[in-house]
């Protein structure tokens, strides 16, 4: 089955990657703008409607989210929840970072005084999220 998008741009090249049966999970990352994802991230997720309309092709793929905000509590969690909602509509399986004190996914603070690379707390959430997505994708899709 060939899936196409009505808009002729680079999204067409992403379609085979996202529907590849060997791709068992994905992580969406976005900056935080006014407490939610950027318009570019929203457009990407909206365009993923082609996967739902052609047989819910993202069903059971593992999904995780990373949000980068200018402040420690700068809307990262609400942004992650908004992306989670789009993933749930695709019937994806969502994971957080698996740590008992963090909750939704990877949360980076771009305004850290020494730069985001020194945001040890945020980088830990991102690493944990990556491990969780990979681990669950391997377990659920038969590649342990």
Coordinates of N, CA and C in Angstrom, one line a residue, residues 32-37 74-76 78-79:
X32 N 9.0 24.4 23.9 CA 7.8 24.8 24.5 C 7.5 26.3 24.1
X33 N 6.4 26.6 23.5 CA 5.9 27.9 23.2 C 4.6 28.2 23.9
X34 N 4.6 29.1 24.8 CA 3.3 29.4 25.5 C 2.6 28.2 26.1
X35 N 3.4 27.3 26.7 CA 2.9 26.2 27.4 C 2.5 25.0 26.6
X36 N 2.8 25.0 25.3 CA 2.5 23.8 24.5 C 3.5 23.7 23.4
X37 N 3.3 22.7 22.5 CA 4.3 22.5 21.4 C 4.3 23.6 20.4
X74 N 8.6 25.5 32.9 CA 8.2 26.4 31.8 C 7.2 25.8 30.8
X75 N 6.4 24.9 31.3 CA 5.3 24.3 30.4 C 5.7 23.0 29.8
X76 N 6.8 22.4 30.2 CA 7.2 21.1 29.6 C 6.2 20.0 29.8
X78 N 2.9 20.2 30.3 CA 1.7 20.4 29.5 C 1.9 20.2 28.0
X79 N 3.1 20.5 27.6 CA 3.5 20.3 26.2 C 3.6 18.8 26.0

